[in-house]
Structure formats: structure tokens, C-alpha cells
PDB file of C-alpha atoms in Angstrom:
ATOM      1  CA  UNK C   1      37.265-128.992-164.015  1.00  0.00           C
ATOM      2  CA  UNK C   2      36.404-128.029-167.218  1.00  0.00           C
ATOM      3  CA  UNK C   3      37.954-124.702-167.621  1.00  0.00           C
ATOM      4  CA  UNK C   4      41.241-123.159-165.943  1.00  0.00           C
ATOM      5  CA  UNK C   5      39.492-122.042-162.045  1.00  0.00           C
ATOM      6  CA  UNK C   6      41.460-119.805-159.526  1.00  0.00           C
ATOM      7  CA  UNK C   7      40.579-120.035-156.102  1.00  0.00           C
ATOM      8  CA  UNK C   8      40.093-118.190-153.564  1.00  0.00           C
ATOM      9  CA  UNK C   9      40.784-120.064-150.247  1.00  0.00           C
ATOM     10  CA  UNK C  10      40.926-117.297-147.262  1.00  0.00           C
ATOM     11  CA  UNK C  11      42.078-113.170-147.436  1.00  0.00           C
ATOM     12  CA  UNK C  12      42.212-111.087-144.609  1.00  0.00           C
ATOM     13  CA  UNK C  13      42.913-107.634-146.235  1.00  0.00           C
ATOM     14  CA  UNK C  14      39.510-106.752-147.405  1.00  0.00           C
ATOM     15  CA  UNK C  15      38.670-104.558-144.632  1.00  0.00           C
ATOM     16  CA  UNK C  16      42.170-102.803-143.951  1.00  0.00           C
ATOM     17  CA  UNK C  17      43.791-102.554-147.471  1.00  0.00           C
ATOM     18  CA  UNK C  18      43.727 -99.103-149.143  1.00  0.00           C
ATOM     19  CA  UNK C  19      40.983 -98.007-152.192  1.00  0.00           C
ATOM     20  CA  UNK C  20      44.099 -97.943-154.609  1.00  0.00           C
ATOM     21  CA  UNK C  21      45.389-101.552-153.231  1.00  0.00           C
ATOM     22  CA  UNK C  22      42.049-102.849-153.769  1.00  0.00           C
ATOM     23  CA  UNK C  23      41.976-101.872-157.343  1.00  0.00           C
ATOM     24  CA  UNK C  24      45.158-102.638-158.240  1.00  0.00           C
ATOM     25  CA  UNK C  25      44.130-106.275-157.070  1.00  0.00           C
ATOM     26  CA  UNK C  26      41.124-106.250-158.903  1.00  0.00           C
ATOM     27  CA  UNK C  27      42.811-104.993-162.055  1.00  0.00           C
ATOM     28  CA  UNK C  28      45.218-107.748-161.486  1.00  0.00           C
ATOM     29  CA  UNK C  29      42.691-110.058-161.070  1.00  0.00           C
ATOM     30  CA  UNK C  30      41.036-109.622-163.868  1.00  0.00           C
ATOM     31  CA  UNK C  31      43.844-109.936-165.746  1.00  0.00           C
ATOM     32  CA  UNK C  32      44.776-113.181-165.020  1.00  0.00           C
ATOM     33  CA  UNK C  33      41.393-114.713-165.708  1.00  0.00           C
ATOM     34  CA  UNK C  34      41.396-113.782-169.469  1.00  0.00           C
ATOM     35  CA  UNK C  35      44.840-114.574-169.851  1.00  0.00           C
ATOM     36  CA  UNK C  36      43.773-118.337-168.785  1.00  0.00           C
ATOM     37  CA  UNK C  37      40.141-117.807-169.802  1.00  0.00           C
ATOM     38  CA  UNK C  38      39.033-119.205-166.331  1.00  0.00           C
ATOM     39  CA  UNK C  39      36.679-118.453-163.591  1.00  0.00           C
ATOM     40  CA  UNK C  40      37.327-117.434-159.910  1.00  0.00           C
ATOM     41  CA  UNK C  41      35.978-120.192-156.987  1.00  0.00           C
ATOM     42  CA  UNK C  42      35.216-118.823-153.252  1.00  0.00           C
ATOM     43  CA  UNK C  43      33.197-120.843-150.920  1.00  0.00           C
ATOM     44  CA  UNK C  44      31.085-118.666-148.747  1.00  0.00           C
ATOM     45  CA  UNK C  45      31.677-120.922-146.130  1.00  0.00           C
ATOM     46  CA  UNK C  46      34.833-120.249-145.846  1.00  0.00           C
ATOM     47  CA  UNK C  47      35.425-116.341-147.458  1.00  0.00           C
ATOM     48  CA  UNK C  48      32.054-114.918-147.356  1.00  0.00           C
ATOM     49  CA  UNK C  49      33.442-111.269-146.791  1.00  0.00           C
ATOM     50  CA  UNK C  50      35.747-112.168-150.276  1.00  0.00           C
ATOM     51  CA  UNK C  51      32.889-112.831-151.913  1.00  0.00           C
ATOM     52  CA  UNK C  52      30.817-110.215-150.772  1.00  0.00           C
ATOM     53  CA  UNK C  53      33.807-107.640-151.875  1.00  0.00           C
ATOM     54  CA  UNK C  54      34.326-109.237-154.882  1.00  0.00           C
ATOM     55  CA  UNK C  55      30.514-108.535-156.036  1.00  0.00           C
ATOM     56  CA  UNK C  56      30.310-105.164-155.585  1.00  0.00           C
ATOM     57  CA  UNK C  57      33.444-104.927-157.522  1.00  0.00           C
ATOM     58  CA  UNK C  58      32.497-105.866-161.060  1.00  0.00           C
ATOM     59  CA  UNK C  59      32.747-109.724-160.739  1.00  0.00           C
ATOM     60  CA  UNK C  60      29.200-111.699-161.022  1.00  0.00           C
ATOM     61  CA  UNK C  61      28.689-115.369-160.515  1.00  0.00           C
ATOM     62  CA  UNK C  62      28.416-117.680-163.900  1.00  0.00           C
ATOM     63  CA  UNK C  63      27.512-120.663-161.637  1.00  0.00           C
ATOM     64  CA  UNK C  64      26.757-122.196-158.083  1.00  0.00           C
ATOM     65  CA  UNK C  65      27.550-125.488-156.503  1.00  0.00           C
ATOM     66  CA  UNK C  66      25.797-126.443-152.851  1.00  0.00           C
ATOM     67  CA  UNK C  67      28.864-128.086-151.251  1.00  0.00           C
ATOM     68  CA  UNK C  68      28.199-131.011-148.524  1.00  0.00           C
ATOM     69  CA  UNK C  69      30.114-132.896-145.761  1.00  0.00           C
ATOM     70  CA  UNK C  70      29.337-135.837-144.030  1.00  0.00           C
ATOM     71  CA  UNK C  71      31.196-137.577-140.806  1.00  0.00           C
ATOM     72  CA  UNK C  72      31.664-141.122-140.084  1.00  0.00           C
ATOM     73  CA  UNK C  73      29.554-142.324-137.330  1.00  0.00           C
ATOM     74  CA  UNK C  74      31.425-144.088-135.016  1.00  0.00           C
ATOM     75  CA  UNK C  75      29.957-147.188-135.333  1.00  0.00           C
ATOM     76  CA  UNK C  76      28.289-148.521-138.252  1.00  0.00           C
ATOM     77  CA  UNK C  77      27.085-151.555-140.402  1.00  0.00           C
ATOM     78  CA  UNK C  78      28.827-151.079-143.829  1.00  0.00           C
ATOM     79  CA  UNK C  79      26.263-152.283-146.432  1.00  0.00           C
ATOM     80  CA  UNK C  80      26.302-154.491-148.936  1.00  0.00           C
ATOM     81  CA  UNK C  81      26.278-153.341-151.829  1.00  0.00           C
ATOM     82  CA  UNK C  82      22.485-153.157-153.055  1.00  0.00           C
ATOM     83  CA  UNK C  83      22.736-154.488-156.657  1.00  0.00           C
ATOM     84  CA  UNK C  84      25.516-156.366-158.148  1.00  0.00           C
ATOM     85  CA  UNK C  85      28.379-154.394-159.600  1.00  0.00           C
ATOM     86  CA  UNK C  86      31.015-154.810-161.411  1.00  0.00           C
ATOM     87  CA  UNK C  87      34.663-152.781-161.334  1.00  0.00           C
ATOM     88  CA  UNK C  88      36.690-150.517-163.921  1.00  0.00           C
ATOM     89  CA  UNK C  89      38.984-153.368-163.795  1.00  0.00           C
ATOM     90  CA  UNK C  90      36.928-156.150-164.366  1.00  0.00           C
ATOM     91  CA  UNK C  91      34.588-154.439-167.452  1.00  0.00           C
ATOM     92  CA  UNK C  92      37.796-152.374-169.264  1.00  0.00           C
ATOM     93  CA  UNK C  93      38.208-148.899-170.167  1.00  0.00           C
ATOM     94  CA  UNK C  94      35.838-149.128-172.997  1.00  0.00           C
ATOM     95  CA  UNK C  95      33.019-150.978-171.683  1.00  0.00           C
ATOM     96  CA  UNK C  96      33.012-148.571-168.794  1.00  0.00           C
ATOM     97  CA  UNK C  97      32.587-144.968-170.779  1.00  0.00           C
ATOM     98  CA  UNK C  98      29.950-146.503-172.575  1.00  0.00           C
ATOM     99  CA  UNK C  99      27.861-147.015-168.793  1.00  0.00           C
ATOM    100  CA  UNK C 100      29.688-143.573-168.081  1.00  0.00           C
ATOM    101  CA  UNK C 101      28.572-141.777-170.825  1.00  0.00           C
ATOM    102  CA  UNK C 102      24.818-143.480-170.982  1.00  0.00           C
ATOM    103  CA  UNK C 103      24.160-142.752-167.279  1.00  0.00           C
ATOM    104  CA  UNK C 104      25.539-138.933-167.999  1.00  0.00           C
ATOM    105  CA  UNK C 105      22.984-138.165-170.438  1.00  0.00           C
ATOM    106  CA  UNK C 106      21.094-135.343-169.239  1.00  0.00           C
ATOM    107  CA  UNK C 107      23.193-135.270-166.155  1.00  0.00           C
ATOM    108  CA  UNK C 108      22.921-131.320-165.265  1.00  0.00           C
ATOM    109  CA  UNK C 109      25.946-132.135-163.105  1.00  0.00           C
ATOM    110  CA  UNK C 110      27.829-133.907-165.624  1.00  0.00           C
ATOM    111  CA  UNK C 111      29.264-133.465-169.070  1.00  0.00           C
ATOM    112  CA  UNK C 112      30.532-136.656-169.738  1.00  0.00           C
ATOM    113  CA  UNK C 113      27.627-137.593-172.171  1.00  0.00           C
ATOM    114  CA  UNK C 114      29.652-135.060-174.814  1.00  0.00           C
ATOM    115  CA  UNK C 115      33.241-136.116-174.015  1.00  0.00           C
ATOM    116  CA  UNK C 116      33.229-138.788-172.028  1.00  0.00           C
ATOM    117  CA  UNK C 117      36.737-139.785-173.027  1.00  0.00           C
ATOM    118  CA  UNK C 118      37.422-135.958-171.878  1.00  0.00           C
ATOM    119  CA  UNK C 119      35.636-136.552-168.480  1.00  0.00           C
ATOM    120  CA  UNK C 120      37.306-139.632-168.120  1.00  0.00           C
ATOM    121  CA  UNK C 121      41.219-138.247-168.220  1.00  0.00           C
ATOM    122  CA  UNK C 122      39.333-135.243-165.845  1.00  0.00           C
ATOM    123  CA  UNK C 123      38.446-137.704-163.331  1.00  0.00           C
ATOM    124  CA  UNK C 124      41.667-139.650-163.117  1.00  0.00           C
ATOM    125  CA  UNK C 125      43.487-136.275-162.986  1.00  0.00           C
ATOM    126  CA  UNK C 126      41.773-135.572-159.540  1.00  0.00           C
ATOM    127  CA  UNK C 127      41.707-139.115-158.200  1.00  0.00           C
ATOM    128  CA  UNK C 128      45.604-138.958-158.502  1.00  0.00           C
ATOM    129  CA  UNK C 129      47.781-141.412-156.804  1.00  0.00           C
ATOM    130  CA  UNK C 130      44.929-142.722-155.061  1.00  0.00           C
ATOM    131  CA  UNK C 131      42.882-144.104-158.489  1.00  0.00           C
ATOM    132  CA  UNK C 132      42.233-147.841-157.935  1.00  0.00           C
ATOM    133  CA  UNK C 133      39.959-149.076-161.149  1.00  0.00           C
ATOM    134  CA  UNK C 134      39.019-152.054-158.764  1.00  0.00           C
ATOM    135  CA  UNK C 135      36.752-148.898-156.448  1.00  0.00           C
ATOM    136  CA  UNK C 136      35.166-147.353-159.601  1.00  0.00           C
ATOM    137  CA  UNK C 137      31.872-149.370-160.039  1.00  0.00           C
ATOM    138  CA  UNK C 138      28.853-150.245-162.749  1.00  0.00           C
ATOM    139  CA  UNK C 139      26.066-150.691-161.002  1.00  0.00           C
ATOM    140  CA  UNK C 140      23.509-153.420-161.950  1.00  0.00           C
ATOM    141  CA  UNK C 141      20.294-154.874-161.567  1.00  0.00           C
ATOM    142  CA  UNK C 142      19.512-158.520-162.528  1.00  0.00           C
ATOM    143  CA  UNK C 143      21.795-157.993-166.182  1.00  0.00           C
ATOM    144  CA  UNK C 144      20.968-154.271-166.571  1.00  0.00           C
ATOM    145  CA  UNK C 145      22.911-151.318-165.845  1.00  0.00           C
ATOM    146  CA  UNK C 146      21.227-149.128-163.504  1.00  0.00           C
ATOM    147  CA  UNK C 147      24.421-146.415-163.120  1.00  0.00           C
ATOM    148  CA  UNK C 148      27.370-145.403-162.110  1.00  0.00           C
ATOM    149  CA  UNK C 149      29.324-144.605-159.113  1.00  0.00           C
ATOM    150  CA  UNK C 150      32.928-143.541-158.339  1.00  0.00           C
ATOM    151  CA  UNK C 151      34.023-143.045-154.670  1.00  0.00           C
ATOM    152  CA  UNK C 152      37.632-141.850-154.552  1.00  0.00           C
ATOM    153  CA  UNK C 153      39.778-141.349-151.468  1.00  0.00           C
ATOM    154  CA  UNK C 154      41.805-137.472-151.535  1.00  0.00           C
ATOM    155  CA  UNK C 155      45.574-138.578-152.565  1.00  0.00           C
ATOM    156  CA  UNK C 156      46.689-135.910-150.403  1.00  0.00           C
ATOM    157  CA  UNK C 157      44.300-136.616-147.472  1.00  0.00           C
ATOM    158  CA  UNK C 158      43.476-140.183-147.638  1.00  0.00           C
ATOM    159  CA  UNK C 159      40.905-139.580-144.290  1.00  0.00           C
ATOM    160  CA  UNK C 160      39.006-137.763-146.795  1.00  0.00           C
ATOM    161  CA  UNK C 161      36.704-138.721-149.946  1.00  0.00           C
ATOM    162  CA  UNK C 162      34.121-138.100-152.483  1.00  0.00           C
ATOM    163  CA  UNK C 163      32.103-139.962-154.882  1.00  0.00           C
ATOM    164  CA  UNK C 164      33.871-138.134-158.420  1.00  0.00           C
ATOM    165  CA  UNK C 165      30.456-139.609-159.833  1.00  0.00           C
ATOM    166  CA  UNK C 166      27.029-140.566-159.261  1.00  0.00           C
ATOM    167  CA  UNK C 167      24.723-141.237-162.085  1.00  0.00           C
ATOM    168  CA  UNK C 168      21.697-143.220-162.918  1.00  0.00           C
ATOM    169  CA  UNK C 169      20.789-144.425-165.935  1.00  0.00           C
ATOM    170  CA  UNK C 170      17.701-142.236-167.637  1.00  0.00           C
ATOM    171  CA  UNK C 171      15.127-145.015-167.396  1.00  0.00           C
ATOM    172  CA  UNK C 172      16.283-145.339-163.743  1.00  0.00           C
ATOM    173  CA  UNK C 173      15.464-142.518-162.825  1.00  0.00           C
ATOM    174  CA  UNK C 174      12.664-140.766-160.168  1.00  0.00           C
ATOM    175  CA  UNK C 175      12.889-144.727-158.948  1.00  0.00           C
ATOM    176  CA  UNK C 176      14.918-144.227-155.433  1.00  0.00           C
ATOM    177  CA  UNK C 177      18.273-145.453-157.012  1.00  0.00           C
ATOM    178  CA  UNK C 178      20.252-142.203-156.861  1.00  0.00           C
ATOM    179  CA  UNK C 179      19.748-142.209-153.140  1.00  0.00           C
ATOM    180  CA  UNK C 180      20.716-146.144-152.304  1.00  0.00           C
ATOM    181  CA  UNK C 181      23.841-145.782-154.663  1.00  0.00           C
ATOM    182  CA  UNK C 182      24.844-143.001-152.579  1.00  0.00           C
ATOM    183  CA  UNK C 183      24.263-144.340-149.407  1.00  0.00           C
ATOM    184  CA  UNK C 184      26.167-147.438-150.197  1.00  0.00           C
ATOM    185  CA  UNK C 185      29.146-145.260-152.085  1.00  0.00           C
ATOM    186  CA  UNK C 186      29.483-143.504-148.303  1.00  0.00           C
ATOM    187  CA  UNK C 187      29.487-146.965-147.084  1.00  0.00           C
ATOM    188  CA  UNK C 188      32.651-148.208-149.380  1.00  0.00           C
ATOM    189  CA  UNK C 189      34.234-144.531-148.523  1.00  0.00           C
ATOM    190  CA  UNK C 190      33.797-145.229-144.658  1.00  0.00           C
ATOM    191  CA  UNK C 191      34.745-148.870-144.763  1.00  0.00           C
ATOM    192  CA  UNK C 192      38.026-147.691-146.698  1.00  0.00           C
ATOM    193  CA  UNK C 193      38.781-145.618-143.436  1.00  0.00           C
ATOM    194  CA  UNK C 194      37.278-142.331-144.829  1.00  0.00           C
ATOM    195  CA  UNK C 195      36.555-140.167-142.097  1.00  0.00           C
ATOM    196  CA  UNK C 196      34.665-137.478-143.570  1.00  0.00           C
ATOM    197  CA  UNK C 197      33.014-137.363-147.303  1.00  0.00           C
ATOM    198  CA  UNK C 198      32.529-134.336-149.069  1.00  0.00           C
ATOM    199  CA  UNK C 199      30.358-133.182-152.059  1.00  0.00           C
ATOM    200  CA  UNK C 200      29.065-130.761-154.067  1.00  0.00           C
ATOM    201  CA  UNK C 201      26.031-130.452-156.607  1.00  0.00           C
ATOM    202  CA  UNK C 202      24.441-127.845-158.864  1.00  0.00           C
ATOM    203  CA  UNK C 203      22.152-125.126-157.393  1.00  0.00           C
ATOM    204  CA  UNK C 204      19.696-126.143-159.873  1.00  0.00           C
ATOM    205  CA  UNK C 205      19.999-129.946-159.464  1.00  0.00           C
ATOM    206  CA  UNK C 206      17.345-130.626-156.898  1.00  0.00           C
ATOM    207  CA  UNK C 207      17.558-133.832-157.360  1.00  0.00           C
ATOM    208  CA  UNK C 208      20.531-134.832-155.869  1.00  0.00           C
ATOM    209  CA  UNK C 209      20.008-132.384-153.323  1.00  0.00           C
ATOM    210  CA  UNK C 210      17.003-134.295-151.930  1.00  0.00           C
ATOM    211  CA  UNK C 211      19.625-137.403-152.184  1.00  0.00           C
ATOM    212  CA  UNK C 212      21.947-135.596-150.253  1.00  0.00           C
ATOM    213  CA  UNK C 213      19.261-134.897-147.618  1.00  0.00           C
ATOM    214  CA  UNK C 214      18.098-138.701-147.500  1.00  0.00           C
ATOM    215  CA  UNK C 215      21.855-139.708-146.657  1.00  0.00           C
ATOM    216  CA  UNK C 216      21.734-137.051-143.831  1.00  0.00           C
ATOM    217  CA  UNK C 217      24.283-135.039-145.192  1.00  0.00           C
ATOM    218  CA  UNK C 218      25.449-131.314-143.636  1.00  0.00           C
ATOM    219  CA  UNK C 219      25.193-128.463-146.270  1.00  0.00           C
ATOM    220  CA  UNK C 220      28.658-126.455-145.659  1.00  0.00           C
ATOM    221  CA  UNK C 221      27.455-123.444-148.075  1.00  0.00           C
ATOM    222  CA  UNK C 222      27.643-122.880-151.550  1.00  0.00           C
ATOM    223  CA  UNK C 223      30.795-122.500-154.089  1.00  0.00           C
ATOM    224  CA  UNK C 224      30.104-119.647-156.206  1.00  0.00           C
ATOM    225  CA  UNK C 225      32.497-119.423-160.122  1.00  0.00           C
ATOM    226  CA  UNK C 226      33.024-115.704-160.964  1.00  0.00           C
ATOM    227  CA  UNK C 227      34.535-113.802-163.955  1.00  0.00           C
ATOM    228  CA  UNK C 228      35.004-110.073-164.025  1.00  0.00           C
ATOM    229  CA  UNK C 229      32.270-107.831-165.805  1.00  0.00           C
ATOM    230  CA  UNK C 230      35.687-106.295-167.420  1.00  0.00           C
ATOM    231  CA  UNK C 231      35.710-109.403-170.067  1.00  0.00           C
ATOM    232  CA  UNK C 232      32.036-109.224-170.884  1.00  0.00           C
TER     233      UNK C 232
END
């Protein structure tokens, strides 16, 4: 992530703890988040009274990410892949931010276009043990790049996975190819052994919304980033 994020993951005390417990927590939080100039994360899926609370008590939301899940069916034809692509390992470090940072350009999800060297060292951070530069693709058609993908296994769930990154090259685009390179990047993920893919995407990126719909992905709820009207 881009800036230091606490999270919320699940709090039971909202409801019984005391007016002067509940400020002193609030206080506290607030606290921390300009010491590390970072945001607070709670999924409404899973903390919806937390957030709820945390609203009427001086925080407000700076963003919104729709957050979705999808299960592998129990039986079914991995694709080929739909264009021919080449690896990480095969095109080197340099030759792959270039694609990375071409098919980020006006990316509202993405902010590798301004640092993709930054977004680079981001995205190995959270692939972890489990980076292979062999699974992190460039996506062509005939000898043109058409964009990027990046499925990634958890490290620390490997029946789990995302795709880190899914981007299309700008004169790609409105074309059907953010939806295919999905559908085959679930394909790699489910072929791997992945068991159940999760993703996320901004409120305001309809887009890849509509691509989650096509690959009939299940919205879980939305991931909301807060700060505390205190550091306004």
C-alpha cells in the first residue's frame, strides 16, 4: 500500500464498553494515525458495526474499494492462455516496468505509471515468499503488448490468490481485453491449486467492476480507508 494502513479486522466492545472507554480509544486512535501518517481499513463485511461507530465518531472515509471473491468450481477446463505472453523471467526487470508502467497509465486503480519502480518493490513486498517471476506475465497480441497481468498465490495461505495486477494497455482499451485477461489469470490461479481468488477495485472504477461481473465474481462488500477529522 501506498501509505502506512491500520486495520481493523473484528471488535466486539462497541456496544458494551463505557462512553469514557470509547473515547479514550478514539483519542488513542487518532493518535497513532498521525504519528504514522496512515489511514484506518475496515471491511463492512466483516465489522460493519466498527465502521458504523467509527463514523459517528469524527473519522470519515478518504477512499473505497469493492472487494470480490470467487470459488473454484469443481471441475473446470483451464484455458489457454488467449494471446501469447511472455514471463518476468523471460523479458527482465527492465523490459517489464516499461509494459508495467505503459499499461498503468491512467489506471484509476494503479499508480505505477508515476513510480513504477516504487510499485514494483510494493508488489514483491506482498507477493512474499510466494513471488515466482516465471507467473508474472506481458500479455501480447501478434508482436504488440496488449497488458499486463500478475496472479500471485497468498505466501501465508497458498489455497488463496489474487491477480496483484491487471492492466490493459490505453489503446486496448473498451475492446473486451480486461475481461479475457482476467478470466484466464483465474484460470492460472485455479490450475496452481488456488481455491478461492480474491479482489478488490475502486468504487469509482466501473470498469473493472463490469469485468468482475463478466467472470461471475461474488461482491463480499466494500473496504472503506478512514482518518480522524482530528488531523484535518
Amino acid at each position: 500500500m501506498p501509505d502506512a494502513c491500520w486495520v481493523i479486522r473484528h471488535w466486539q466492545g462497541v456496544e458494551v464498553s463505557s462512553l469514557f472507554q470509547q473515547q479514550m480509544l478514539l483519542k488513542g486512535m487518532a493518535q497513532c494515525l498521525q504519528q504514522s501518517c496512515g489511514t484506518l481499513m475496515v471491511d463492512t463485511h466483516r465489522s460493519p458495526a466498527i465502521l458504523r461507530w467509527l463514523l459517528q465518531h469524527h473519522f470519515k472515509p478518504i477512499r473505497c474499494k469493492y472487494l470480490y471473491e470467487k470459488k473454484s468450481p469443481y471441475k473446470e477446463h483451464f484455458a489457454s492462455a488467449p494471446y501469447g505472453a511472455k514471463s518476468l523471467a523471460e523479458l527482465g526487470e527492465s523490459v517489464f516496468l516499461h509494459y508495467l508502467s505503459a499499461a498503468a497509465t491512467q489506471d484509476p486503480d494503479a499508480s505505477a505509471a508515476a513510480n513504477p519502480q516504487q510499485e514494483f518493490q510494493e508488489l514483491l513486498l506482498h507477493a512474499g515468499d510466494a513471488f515466482n517471476p516465471a507467473q508474472w506475465f506481458v500479455v501480447f497480441q501478434e508482436q504488440t503488448a496488449v497488458g499486463v497481468l500478475l496472479p500471485q498465490v497468498f505466501a501465508d495461505s497458498p489455497r488463496e490468490g489474487t491477480l496483484s495486477y491487471i492492466g490493459v494497455m490505453p489503446c486496448f482499451r473498451r475492446q473486451g481485453h480486461g475481461a479475457r485477461l482476467h478470466q484466464w489469470g483465474l484460470s492460472l490461479l485455479f490450475s496452481w491449486g488456488v481455491q478461492r481468488y480474491l479482489g478488490s477495485t475502486g468504487q469509482s472504477n466501473i470498469a473493472m467492476q463490469r469485468v468482475f461481473e463478466k467472470s461471475q465474481c461474488t461482491r463480499l462488500g466494500a473496504r472503506y480507508f478512514l482518518t480522524s477529522e482530528f488531523l484535518a
